Tab-separated table of C-alpha atoms and ligand atoms in Angstrom:
chain	number	residue	atom	x	y	z
A	1	UNK	CA	-20.774	57.755	109.149
A	2	UNK	CA	-23.904	55.755	108.545
A	3	UNK	CA	-23.608	53.147	105.895
A	4	UNK	CA	-26.002	51.109	103.862
A	5	UNK	CA	-28.092	48.542	105.650
A	6	UNK	CA	-25.970	48.662	108.821
A	7	UNK	CA	-27.323	51.434	110.922
A	8	UNK	CA	-30.678	53.138	110.694
A	9	UNK	CA	-30.414	56.903	110.348
A	10	UNK	CA	-32.337	57.447	113.554
A	11	UNK	CA	-31.698	54.922	116.267
A	12	UNK	CA	-34.877	55.637	118.165
A	13	UNK	CA	-36.932	54.468	115.221
A	14	UNK	CA	-39.777	52.096	115.934
A	15	UNK	CA	-41.110	50.231	112.950
A	16	UNK	CA	-44.572	48.826	112.934
A	17	UNK	CA	-46.784	47.537	110.190
A	18	UNK	CA	-49.650	49.580	111.624
A	19	UNK	CA	-47.596	52.735	111.039
A	20	UNK	CA	-46.944	52.740	107.292
A	21	UNK	CA	-45.882	56.396	107.291
A	22	UNK	CA	-42.656	55.657	109.197
A	23	UNK	CA	-40.056	54.121	106.944
A	24	UNK	CA	-36.586	52.783	107.482
A	25	UNK	CA	-34.300	55.304	105.805
A	26	UNK	CA	-30.990	53.904	104.579
A	27	UNK	CA	-27.901	55.778	103.450
A	28	UNK	CA	-26.316	54.336	100.316
A	29	UNK	CA	-22.764	55.685	100.035
A	30	UNK	CA	-21.524	55.883	96.445
A	31	UNK	CA	-18.018	56.831	95.376
A	32	UNK	CA	-18.160	58.177	91.823
A	33	UNK	CA	-14.646	57.021	91.098
A	34	UNK	CA	-15.631	53.412	91.805
A	35	UNK	CA	-18.871	53.410	89.878
A	36	UNK	CA	-17.509	52.397	86.489
A	37	UNK	CA	-16.387	54.367	83.454
A	38	UNK	CA	-17.783	57.582	82.040
A	39	UNK	CA	-17.220	58.730	78.467
A	40	UNK	CA	-18.850	60.941	75.853
A	41	UNK	CA	-20.245	60.070	72.451
A	42	UNK	CA	-20.297	62.843	69.862
A	43	UNK	CA	-23.705	63.720	68.443
A	44	UNK	CA	-22.278	65.545	65.414
A	45	UNK	CA	-23.420	69.153	65.436
A	46	UNK	CA	-25.952	68.689	68.235
A	47	UNK	CA	-26.008	71.114	71.177
A	48	UNK	CA	-24.595	68.513	73.550
A	49	UNK	CA	-22.848	65.161	73.276
A	50	UNK	CA	-24.270	62.058	74.913
A	51	UNK	CA	-22.839	60.711	78.129
A	52	UNK	CA	-21.940	57.019	78.155
A	53	UNK	CA	-21.805	55.271	81.502
A	54	UNK	CA	-20.587	51.706	81.948
A	55	UNK	CA	-21.209	50.535	85.501
A	56	UNK	CA	-18.885	48.161	87.272
A	57	UNK	CA	-21.741	45.911	88.382
A	58	UNK	CA	-19.521	44.087	90.898
A	59	UNK	CA	-18.816	47.242	92.905
A	60	UNK	CA	-21.263	47.980	95.692
A	61	UNK	CA	-21.262	51.607	94.544
A	62	UNK	CA	-22.894	50.548	91.288
A	63	UNK	CA	-25.261	48.227	93.126
A	64	UNK	CA	-26.482	51.125	95.241
A	65	UNK	CA	-27.216	53.206	92.152
A	66	UNK	CA	-28.978	50.254	90.540
A	67	UNK	CA	-31.116	49.747	93.664
A	68	UNK	CA	-32.078	53.413	93.618
A	69	UNK	CA	-32.927	53.297	89.895
A	70	UNK	CA	-35.160	50.265	90.480
A	71	UNK	CA	-36.873	52.107	93.331
A	72	UNK	CA	-37.540	55.053	91.014
A	73	UNK	CA	-39.134	52.709	88.474
A	74	UNK	CA	-41.401	50.739	90.796
A	75	UNK	CA	-41.958	52.597	94.066
A	76	UNK	CA	-44.044	55.649	94.930
A	77	UNK	CA	-41.535	56.639	97.631
A	78	UNK	CA	-39.006	59.170	96.321
A	79	UNK	CA	-35.210	58.720	96.383
A	80	UNK	CA	-32.766	61.408	97.571
A	81	UNK	CA	-29.657	61.879	95.425
A	82	UNK	CA	-26.857	64.420	95.022
A	83	UNK	CA	-26.718	66.965	92.239
A	84	UNK	CA	-23.982	69.553	91.777
A	85	UNK	CA	-26.275	72.237	93.256
A	86	UNK	CA	-28.103	70.645	96.212
A	87	UNK	CA	-29.486	67.192	97.000
A	88	UNK	CA	-32.693	66.421	95.118
A	89	UNK	CA	-35.703	64.304	96.093
A	90	UNK	CA	-36.472	62.378	92.919
A	91	UNK	CA	-39.421	60.491	91.495
A	92	UNK	CA	-40.489	59.211	88.082
A	93	UNK	CA	-41.977	62.370	86.522
A	94	UNK	CA	-44.379	60.303	84.403
A	95	UNK	CA	-46.224	58.661	87.333
A	96	UNK	CA	-48.681	60.716	89.392
A	97	UNK	CA	-48.474	58.545	92.492
A	98	UNK	CA	-44.689	58.732	92.526
A	99	UNK	CA	-44.733	62.528	92.129
A	100	UNK	CA	-47.300	62.883	94.911
A	101	UNK	CA	-44.823	60.987	97.104
A	102	UNK	CA	-42.401	63.936	96.756
A	103	UNK	CA	-44.944	66.494	97.948
A	104	UNK	CA	-45.944	64.392	100.939
A	105	UNK	CA	-42.381	63.540	102.035
A	106	UNK	CA	-41.368	67.212	101.927
A	107	UNK	CA	-44.613	68.708	103.147
A	108	UNK	CA	-44.489	70.903	100.050
A	109	UNK	CA	-47.527	72.912	98.913
A	110	UNK	CA	-48.856	71.245	95.757
A	111	UNK	CA	-49.055	74.559	93.850
A	112	UNK	CA	-45.247	74.818	93.627
A	113	UNK	CA	-44.113	73.063	90.418
A	114	UNK	CA	-41.114	70.707	90.255
A	115	UNK	CA	-38.035	70.718	88.032
A	116	UNK	CA	-37.655	67.712	85.716
A	117	UNK	CA	-34.147	66.278	85.383
A	118	UNK	CA	-32.854	64.594	82.235
A	119	UNK	CA	-29.632	62.796	81.341
A	120	UNK	CA	-29.672	63.560	77.601
A	121	UNK	CA	-31.229	65.946	75.101
A	122	UNK	CA	-32.904	63.011	73.343
A	123	UNK	CA	-34.776	62.167	76.533
A	124	UNK	CA	-35.925	65.796	76.916
A	125	UNK	CA	-37.023	66.046	73.275
A	126	UNK	CA	-39.221	62.977	73.736
A	127	UNK	CA	-41.175	64.849	76.386
A	128	UNK	CA	-41.489	67.981	74.246
A	129	UNK	CA	-42.584	65.949	71.230
A	130	UNK	CA	-43.610	62.395	72.206
A	131	UNK	CA	-43.211	61.080	68.618
A	132	UNK	CA	-39.744	62.668	68.283
A	133	UNK	CA	-37.060	60.605	66.601
A	134	UNK	CA	-33.422	61.379	65.993
A	135	UNK	CA	-33.864	62.075	62.286
A	136	UNK	CA	-36.224	65.014	63.008
A	137	UNK	CA	-34.584	68.132	61.616
A	138	UNK	CA	-36.907	70.464	63.483
A	139	UNK	CA	-35.688	70.660	67.095
A	140	UNK	CA	-38.535	70.715	69.645
A	141	UNK	CA	-36.270	72.675	72.016
A	142	UNK	CA	-36.969	76.375	71.288
A	143	UNK	CA	-34.008	78.076	69.552
A	144	UNK	CA	-33.707	80.749	72.268
A	145	UNK	CA	-32.333	78.069	74.594
A	146	UNK	CA	-29.746	76.629	72.210
A	147	UNK	CA	-26.893	78.980	73.192
A	148	UNK	CA	-27.612	78.373	76.891
A	149	UNK	CA	-27.594	74.600	76.463
A	150	UNK	CA	-24.291	74.734	74.586
A	151	UNK	CA	-22.742	76.890	77.265
A	152	UNK	CA	-24.257	75.695	80.571
A	153	UNK	CA	-25.511	72.107	80.275
A	154	UNK	CA	-24.921	69.850	81.997
A	155	UNK	CA	-25.113	72.345	84.851
A	156	UNK	CA	-27.015	74.549	87.293
A	157	UNK	CA	-29.491	76.056	84.821
A	158	UNK	CA	-33.218	75.252	84.553
A	159	UNK	CA	-35.115	76.296	81.431
A	160	UNK	CA	-38.892	76.722	81.221
A	161	UNK	CA	-40.429	74.814	78.300
A	162	UNK	CA	-43.956	74.372	76.907
A	163	UNK	CA	-45.612	71.196	78.156
A	164	UNK	CA	-47.337	69.582	75.154
A	165	UNK	CA	-50.998	68.538	75.360
A	166	UNK	CA	-49.954	64.889	74.973
A	167	UNK	CA	-47.155	65.231	77.533
A	168	UNK	CA	-45.974	62.101	79.321
A	169	UNK	CA	-45.378	64.199	82.469
A	170	UNK	CA	-47.731	63.645	85.391
A	171	UNK	CA	-49.934	66.736	85.951
A	172	UNK	CA	-48.629	67.024	89.551
A	173	UNK	CA	-45.174	67.961	88.181
A	174	UNK	CA	-46.347	71.225	86.664
A	175	UNK	CA	-48.901	72.140	89.355
A	176	UNK	CA	-51.394	73.035	86.642
A	177	UNK	CA	-49.065	75.270	84.576
A	178	UNK	CA	-48.765	74.886	80.786
A	179	UNK	CA	-44.973	74.838	81.114
A	180	UNK	CA	-42.365	72.758	82.912
A	181	UNK	CA	-38.829	73.410	84.160
A	182	UNK	CA	-36.038	71.162	82.802
A	183	UNK	CA	-32.373	70.704	83.490
A	184	UNK	CA	-29.536	68.272	82.826
A	185	UNK	CA	-27.516	68.209	86.067
A	186	UNK	CA	-23.744	68.059	86.135
A	187	UNK	CA	-23.324	65.477	88.895
A	188	UNK	CA	-22.243	62.031	87.630
A	189	UNK	CA	-24.345	60.208	90.249
A	190	UNK	CA	-27.469	62.143	89.296
A	191	UNK	CA	-26.805	61.426	85.624
A	192	UNK	CA	-26.137	57.735	86.250
A	193	UNK	CA	-29.353	57.433	88.240
A	194	UNK	CA	-31.523	59.208	85.668
A	195	UNK	CA	-30.006	57.333	82.776
A	196	UNK	CA	-30.346	53.953	84.494
A	197	UNK	CA	-33.949	54.588	85.516
A	198	UNK	CA	-34.774	55.529	81.917
A	199	UNK	CA	-37.258	58.088	83.214
A	200	UNK	CA	-37.381	61.872	83.427
A	201	UNK	CA	-36.922	62.546	87.149
A	202	UNK	CA	-38.915	65.248	88.943
A	203	UNK	CA	-36.865	66.542	91.856
A	204	UNK	CA	-37.128	69.505	94.177
A	205	UNK	CA	-34.458	70.101	96.786
A	206	UNK	CA	-34.496	67.247	99.331
A	207	UNK	CA	-35.157	69.359	102.427
A	208	UNK	CA	-38.326	69.521	104.485
A	209	UNK	CA	-40.372	72.406	103.097
A	210	UNK	CA	-39.253	75.819	104.572
A	211	UNK	CA	-35.829	74.475	105.696
A	212	UNK	CA	-32.425	75.351	104.162
A	213	UNK	CA	-31.650	73.277	101.070
A	214	UNK	CA	-29.510	70.187	101.764
A	215	UNK	CA	-25.947	70.219	100.466
A	216	UNK	CA	-24.890	66.948	102.130
A	217	UNK	CA	-26.582	63.584	102.664
A	218	UNK	CA	-26.699	64.172	106.431
A	219	UNK	CA	-28.879	67.240	105.857
A	220	UNK	CA	-31.376	65.095	103.961
A	221	UNK	CA	-31.325	62.474	106.724
A	222	UNK	CA	-31.995	65.157	109.312
A	223	UNK	CA	-35.108	66.397	107.498
A	224	UNK	CA	-36.519	63.269	105.860
A	225	UNK	CA	-35.606	60.407	108.160
A	226	UNK	CA	-38.430	57.856	108.282
A	227	UNK	CA	-40.145	59.563	105.361
A	228	UNK	CA	-38.133	57.999	102.529
A	229	UNK	CA	-36.378	54.663	101.944
A	230	UNK	CA	-33.005	55.684	100.523
A	231	UNK	CA	-30.530	58.506	100.373
A	232	UNK	CA	-27.659	58.204	97.916
A	233	UNK	CA	-24.687	59.692	99.731
A	234	UNK	CA	-22.283	61.180	97.203
A	235	UNK	CA	-20.637	63.635	99.595
A	236	UNK	CA	-21.158	67.386	99.736
A	237	UNK	CA	-22.444	69.370	96.754
A	238	UNK	CA	-20.066	71.503	94.749
A	239	UNK	CA	-22.163	74.576	93.843
A	240	UNK	CA	-24.215	74.795	97.044
A	241	UNK	CA	-27.119	76.925	95.784
A	242	UNK	CA	-29.875	75.742	93.436
A	243	UNK	CA	-30.021	76.169	89.681
A	244	UNK	CA	-30.818	79.466	87.988
A	245	UNK	CA	-34.363	79.251	86.552
A	246	UNK	CA	-34.883	81.111	83.250
A	247	UNK	CA	-37.938	81.697	81.089
A	248	UNK	CA	-36.974	82.269	77.458
A	249	UNK	CA	-40.559	81.825	76.248
A	250	UNK	CA	-41.369	85.434	77.147
A	251	UNK	CA	-39.771	88.399	75.418
A	252	UNK	CA	-37.408	89.667	76.699
A	253	UNK	CA	-36.381	86.529	78.597
A	254	UNK	CA	-36.640	86.529	82.390
A	255	UNK	CA	-34.624	85.087	85.276
A	256	UNK	CA	-37.215	83.591	87.640
A	257	UNK	CA	-34.727	82.504	90.300
A	258	UNK	CA	-31.042	83.437	90.661
A	259	UNK	CA	-28.790	80.408	91.095
A	260	UNK	CA	-25.585	78.659	90.122
A	261	UNK	CA	-25.288	80.459	86.763
A	262	UNK	CA	-24.824	84.233	87.151
A	263	UNK	CA	-26.999	86.667	85.204
A	264	UNK	CA	-23.916	88.330	83.730
A	265	UNK	CA	-22.943	84.937	82.278
A	266	UNK	CA	-26.415	84.564	80.732
A	267	UNK	CA	-26.166	88.022	79.165
A	268	UNK	CA	-23.137	86.934	77.147
A	269	UNK	CA	-25.276	84.409	75.237
A	270	UNK	CA	-26.963	85.257	71.943
A	271	UNK	CA	-30.551	86.419	72.535
A	272	UNK	CA	-30.013	86.919	76.305
A	273	UNK	CA	-28.391	90.370	76.403
A	274	UNK	CA	-31.578	92.015	77.688
A	275	UNK	CA	-32.634	89.311	80.139
A	276	UNK	CA	-34.775	90.802	82.934
A	277	UNK	CA	-34.671	90.019	86.616
A	278	UNK	CA	-38.074	88.529	87.370
A	279	UNK	CA	-37.641	87.691	91.041
A	280	UNK	CA	-38.300	90.136	93.805
A	281	UNK	CA	-35.614	90.825	96.341
A	282	UNK	CA	-36.508	94.455	96.994
A	283	UNK	CA	-39.373	93.675	99.383
A	284	UNK	CA	-37.066	91.471	101.406
A	285	UNK	CA	-34.524	94.268	101.503
A	286	UNK	CA	-36.717	96.830	103.243
A	287	UNK	CA	-34.304	97.229	106.149
A	288	UNK	CA	-36.969	97.054	108.825
A	289	UNK	CA	-37.170	94.194	111.295
A	290	UNK	CA	-40.279	92.110	110.747
A	291	UNK	CA	-42.172	89.954	113.160
A	292	UNK	CA	-41.554	86.214	112.850
A	293	UNK	CA	-44.225	84.492	110.818
A	294	UNK	CA	-45.041	87.645	108.843
A	295	UNK	CA	-43.637	86.192	105.676
A	296	UNK	CA	-43.578	82.973	103.751
A	297	UNK	CA	-40.739	81.069	105.355
A	298	UNK	CA	-38.112	79.582	103.100
A	299	UNK	CA	-34.554	78.347	103.606
A	300	UNK	CA	-35.112	79.033	107.308
A	301	UNK	CA	-33.380	77.358	110.212
A	302	UNK	CA	-35.128	77.370	113.610
A	303	UNK	CA	-32.887	80.152	114.877
A	304	UNK	CA	-33.637	83.741	113.921
A	305	UNK	CA	-31.425	84.804	111.011
A	306	UNK	CA	-30.148	88.383	111.119
A	307	UNK	CA	-28.730	89.415	107.758
A	308	UNK	CA	-26.247	92.282	107.610
A	309	UNK	CA	-26.161	93.688	104.092
A	310	UNK	CA	-22.739	93.921	102.424
A	311	UNK	CA	-20.647	96.725	103.862
A	312	UNK	CA	-22.116	96.512	107.389
A	313	UNK	CA	-19.454	96.349	110.086
A	314	UNK	CA	-18.864	93.357	112.343
A	315	UNK	CA	-21.222	93.856	115.313
A	316	UNK	CA	-19.574	94.544	118.655
A	317	UNK	CA	-19.816	92.227	121.642
A	318	UNK	CA	-22.693	94.111	123.227
A	319	UNK	CA	-24.716	94.062	120.033
A	320	UNK	CA	-24.093	90.346	119.626
A	321	UNK	CA	-25.211	89.700	123.198
A	322	UNK	CA	-28.366	91.716	122.477
A	323	UNK	CA	-29.502	88.966	120.101
A	324	UNK	CA	-29.456	86.301	122.836
A	325	UNK	CA	-32.574	84.634	124.058
A	326	UNK	CA	-32.813	81.649	126.368
A	327	UNK	CA	-29.771	79.696	125.189
A	328	UNK	CA	-27.110	82.421	125.498
A	329	UNK	CA	-25.585	81.196	122.249
A	330	UNK	CA	-25.168	83.128	119.037
A	331	UNK	CA	-24.053	81.916	115.618
A	332	UNK	CA	-21.927	84.058	113.359
A	333	UNK	CA	-21.397	83.456	109.629
A	334	UNK	CA	-18.557	85.548	108.263
A	335	UNK	CA	-17.745	86.064	104.590
A	336	UNK	CA	-15.589	88.686	102.904
A	337	UNK	CA	-14.613	91.363	105.402
A	338	UNK	CA	-15.600	90.597	108.970
A	339	UNK	CA	-12.349	89.911	110.727
A	340	UNK	CA	-12.796	88.227	114.034
A	341	UNK	CA	-9.460	89.193	115.503
A	342	UNK	CA	-10.610	92.785	115.258
A	343	UNK	CA	-13.141	92.051	117.971
A	344	UNK	CA	-11.049	91.543	121.090
A	345	UNK	CA	-14.044	91.348	123.418
A	346	UNK	CA	-14.175	87.655	122.627
A	347	UNK	CA	-11.930	84.823	123.668
A	348	UNK	CA	-11.611	81.862	121.313
A	349	UNK	CA	-12.171	78.667	123.277
A	350	UNK	CA	-12.654	75.830	120.846
A	351	UNK	CA	-12.418	74.958	117.178
A	352	UNK	CA	-14.399	72.032	115.807
A	353	UNK	CA	-14.615	70.488	112.386
A	354	UNK	CA	-18.171	70.568	111.187
A	355	UNK	CA	-19.743	69.883	107.854
A	356	UNK	CA	-17.639	68.610	105.006
A	357	UNK	CA	-17.745	70.939	102.033
A	358	UNK	CA	-16.696	69.998	98.533
A	359	UNK	CA	-13.754	71.987	97.364
A	360	UNK	CA	-12.431	72.114	93.842
A	361	UNK	CA	-9.665	74.674	94.187
A	362	UNK	CA	-11.777	77.355	92.529
A	363	UNK	CA	-11.843	75.284	89.352
A	364	UNK	CA	-13.632	76.447	86.280
A	365	UNK	CA	-14.476	74.069	83.546
A	366	UNK	CA	-11.880	74.116	80.841
A	367	UNK	CA	-14.323	72.743	78.305
A	368	UNK	CA	-18.085	72.636	78.087
A	369	UNK	CA	-20.544	69.760	78.011
A	370	UNK	CA	-20.079	66.366	79.631
A	371	UNK	CA	-16.378	66.396	78.743
A	372	UNK	CA	-15.912	69.395	81.065
A	373	UNK	CA	-17.696	67.545	83.832
A	374	UNK	CA	-15.473	64.509	83.504
A	375	UNK	CA	-12.387	66.692	83.971
A	376	UNK	CA	-13.603	67.723	87.414
A	377	UNK	CA	-14.737	64.366	88.762
A	378	UNK	CA	-12.151	64.204	91.516
A	379	UNK	CA	-13.080	66.594	94.251
A	380	UNK	CA	-11.323	67.345	97.467
A	381	UNK	CA	-13.406	67.723	100.561
A	382	UNK	CA	-12.778	70.445	103.055
A	383	UNK	CA	-14.423	70.900	106.405
A	384	UNK	CA	-16.314	73.920	107.615
A	385	UNK	CA	-14.725	74.932	110.882
A	386	UNK	CA	-16.810	76.202	113.754
A	387	UNK	CA	-14.829	78.219	116.270
A	388	UNK	CA	-16.374	78.826	119.659
A	389	UNK	CA	-15.737	82.129	121.493
A	390	UNK	CA	-16.855	83.462	124.828
A	391	UNK	CA	-18.171	86.922	125.648
A	392	UNK	CA	-18.433	87.637	129.368
A	393	UNK	CA	-21.276	89.911	130.441
A	394	UNK	CA	-22.621	90.963	133.828
A	395	UNK	CA	-25.514	88.567	133.241
A	396	UNK	CA	-23.193	85.631	132.497
A	397	UNK	CA	-21.233	84.212	129.609
A	398	UNK	CA	-22.439	84.125	126.030
A	399	UNK	CA	-21.045	81.597	123.549
A	400	UNK	CA	-20.421	82.746	119.986
A	401	UNK	CA	-20.148	79.955	117.422
A	402	UNK	CA	-18.325	81.331	114.447
A	403	UNK	CA	-18.072	79.959	110.909
A	404	UNK	CA	-15.886	81.681	108.317
A	405	UNK	CA	-16.972	80.699	104.799
A	406	UNK	CA	-14.018	82.424	103.123
A	407	UNK	CA	-13.862	85.417	100.793
A	408	UNK	CA	-14.418	83.628	97.516
A	409	UNK	CA	-18.034	83.696	96.260
A	410	UNK	CA	-17.973	80.063	95.111
A	411	UNK	CA	-16.819	78.985	98.580
A	412	UNK	CA	-19.485	81.123	100.251
A	413	UNK	CA	-22.233	79.645	98.033
A	414	UNK	CA	-20.954	76.131	98.679
A	415	UNK	CA	-21.014	76.516	102.454
A	416	UNK	CA	-23.899	78.854	103.225
A	417	UNK	CA	-26.738	76.322	103.703
A	418	UNK	CA	-24.474	73.932	105.636
A	419	UNK	CA	-23.438	76.775	107.947
A	420	UNK	CA	-27.073	77.701	108.689
A	421	UNK	CA	-27.858	74.084	109.487
A	422	UNK	CA	-24.729	73.551	111.567
A	423	UNK	CA	-25.423	76.546	113.784
A	424	UNK	CA	-29.055	75.546	114.149
A	425	UNK	CA	-28.024	72.094	115.359
A	426	UNK	CA	-25.799	73.796	117.927
A	427	UNK	CA	-28.921	75.422	119.391
A	428	UNK	CA	-28.046	79.084	118.862
A	429	UNK	CA	-30.668	81.777	119.543
A	430	UNK	CA	-29.799	83.775	116.442
A	431	UNK	CA	-27.476	83.553	113.456
A	432	UNK	CA	-25.806	86.805	112.399
A	433	UNK	CA	-24.722	86.657	108.751
A	434	UNK	CA	-22.347	88.947	106.858
A	435	UNK	CA	-23.966	89.603	103.466
A	436	UNK	CA	-21.967	89.980	100.254
A	437	UNK	CA	-21.988	92.429	97.385
A	438	UNK	CA	-24.003	91.100	94.455
A	439	UNK	CA	-23.642	93.998	92.023
A	440	UNK	CA	-21.578	91.850	89.652
A	441	UNK	CA	-24.712	89.688	89.111
A	442	UNK	CA	-22.753	86.532	89.811
A	443	UNK	CA	-23.678	83.605	92.044
A	444	UNK	CA	-23.516	86.195	94.850
A	445	UNK	CA	-27.046	87.228	93.779
A	446	UNK	CA	-28.278	83.707	94.528
A	447	UNK	CA	-26.557	83.664	97.927
A	448	UNK	CA	-28.144	86.993	98.913
A	449	UNK	CA	-31.550	85.940	97.547
A	450	UNK	CA	-31.544	82.835	99.766
A	451	UNK	CA	-30.267	84.740	102.794
A	452	UNK	CA	-32.940	87.426	102.406
A	453	UNK	CA	-35.623	84.745	102.347
A	454	UNK	CA	-34.123	83.035	105.391
A	455	UNK	CA	-33.691	86.236	107.405
A	456	UNK	CA	-36.194	87.704	109.806
A	457	UNK	CA	-34.176	90.848	110.363
A	458	UNK	CA	-32.061	92.892	107.960
A	459	UNK	CA	-29.441	95.370	108.969
A	460	UNK	CA	-28.117	97.984	106.540
A	461	UNK	CA	-28.716	97.918	102.770
B	1	TXA	O1	-30.735	73.070	91.627
B	1	TXA	C1	-31.943	72.817	91.592
B	1	TXA	O2	-32.707	73.392	90.809
B	1	TXA	C2	-32.474	71.765	92.590
B	1	TXA	C3	-31.836	70.434	92.221
B	1	TXA	C4	-32.417	69.297	93.012
B	1	TXA	O3	-31.932	70.211	90.853
B	1	TXA	N1	-33.903	71.712	92.528
B	1	TXA	C5	-34.681	72.686	93.044
B	1	TXA	O4	-36.027	72.441	92.976
B	1	TXA	O5	-34.243	73.696	93.557
B	1	TXA	P1	-37.117	73.253	93.788
B	1	TXA	O6	-38.369	72.506	93.611
B	1	TXA	O7	-36.669	73.427	95.190
B	1	TXA	O8	-37.250	74.589	93.029
B	1	TXA	C6	-37.910	74.626	91.779
B	1	TXA	C7	-38.066	76.049	91.319
B	1	TXA	C8	-39.167	76.729	92.098
B	1	TXA	O9	-38.791	78.061	92.318
B	1	TXA	C9	-40.341	76.612	91.134
B	1	TXA	O10	-41.322	77.586	91.392
B	1	TXA	C10	-39.654	76.774	89.784
B	1	TXA	O11	-38.447	76.071	89.939
B	1	TXA	N2	-40.418	76.181	88.683
B	1	TXA	C11	-40.574	74.874	88.395
B	1	TXA	N3	-41.380	74.705	87.312
B	1	TXA	C12	-41.724	75.949	86.898
B	1	TXA	C13	-42.539	76.454	85.844
B	1	TXA	N4	-43.173	75.669	84.994
B	1	TXA	N5	-42.659	77.799	85.726
B	1	TXA	C14	-42.011	78.620	86.601
B	1	TXA	N6	-41.236	78.206	87.615
B	1	TXA	C15	-41.104	76.889	87.772
B	2	MG	MG1	-36.246	74.071	97.197
């Protein structure tokens, strides 16, 4: 494990003052349980309480968060930090130069707007109405969002809001739109960082543009080494797919991106019964193989992803071998039904612990708001296991690297990006993925949405 200030992320780094683009990237490990104390302060009948954080300034965990908050205030180089969904690449949303630093580190097209992260409703209201003060009786947050905030914040939900003409947000955040996306994340480190910086924090996922989203600090280091100064390492992310993005300003309201909050859950909220699906999966579902490069790449590892829609059977040995190219290695990501023992053409040869994955024993918050978050602070970490199998063919042996994500949708969401990255690092020619049924409109819809975007070939469906 790399630790702060000891070991550079990439040992072959060469630093030179004539090469300002190459930076020394440092991992700052932070253990939430050693950061200080977290509590909530009631805001009467408001939609959400306030979170109170008292840092233990002597602990190096707190010092790392303080260093990152200072960087957000003064530097134009963004900081990577964990959220409950995926790692984010954050910058002060009120400073143009800082926001531009996000686009350049990621290689992100500047017409794709960023989500702004807040640590309290008061901070968000100040953006919506710059002269807002707490005695205002007229809430600048549109009423349509109130039930969602009560139910899902802090959490994996982004709401689209009108950006006022006197907005403090840098124009680069909204990419020219008259609206902005906002969320209060559920991760204590994200909240501590935002609150300490005192700034709204613009943050896309902290991957290089087109790559799978990062759900562990090592994923960020892989993509952004030498491009940023610091990565706060808070361990693997709990949800594993990004936030659900909703637009309640149009009527009926629309889901712009499926994510950590299922559409069925949204429909239970007042005013959201008729929410429409505003993202397009159908085109991705066409069932015909498409040439590489024929689509906008997103969430894509280097290896070709072959997505088998839910209900497709586990491919036989010959079919698996058919996906080989020069490396004679194939990755397999199994979910609900593919049972490896059923395929006796393969001989297991090795099992290896791979990426750590946060595991919370299928917890569900027992209460809402920050209080619910505090009840789930202590997470266990499990490891994704890669098992290596061998298929012998007349042309030689083929290695099959197999990752079973489990049958539970939360576990599948948590591990899916890490599995794509892990198999890519192992140099497989193709990754065959068992899709899951999404008809319950749960987080499964987000998993399938990401897999369809990552895949070059679809089978079944
Ligand atoms: O879970 C998440 O949302 C993560 C973590 C870091 O918070 N962030 C994230 O950001 O996924 P990003 O930039 O990778 O995705 C932002 C999404 C994009 O689909 C973008 O088009 C949409 O939000 N978005 C942002 N502002 C918008 C706006 N004003 N109108 C419509 N869509 C918007
Ligand atoms: Mg992203």
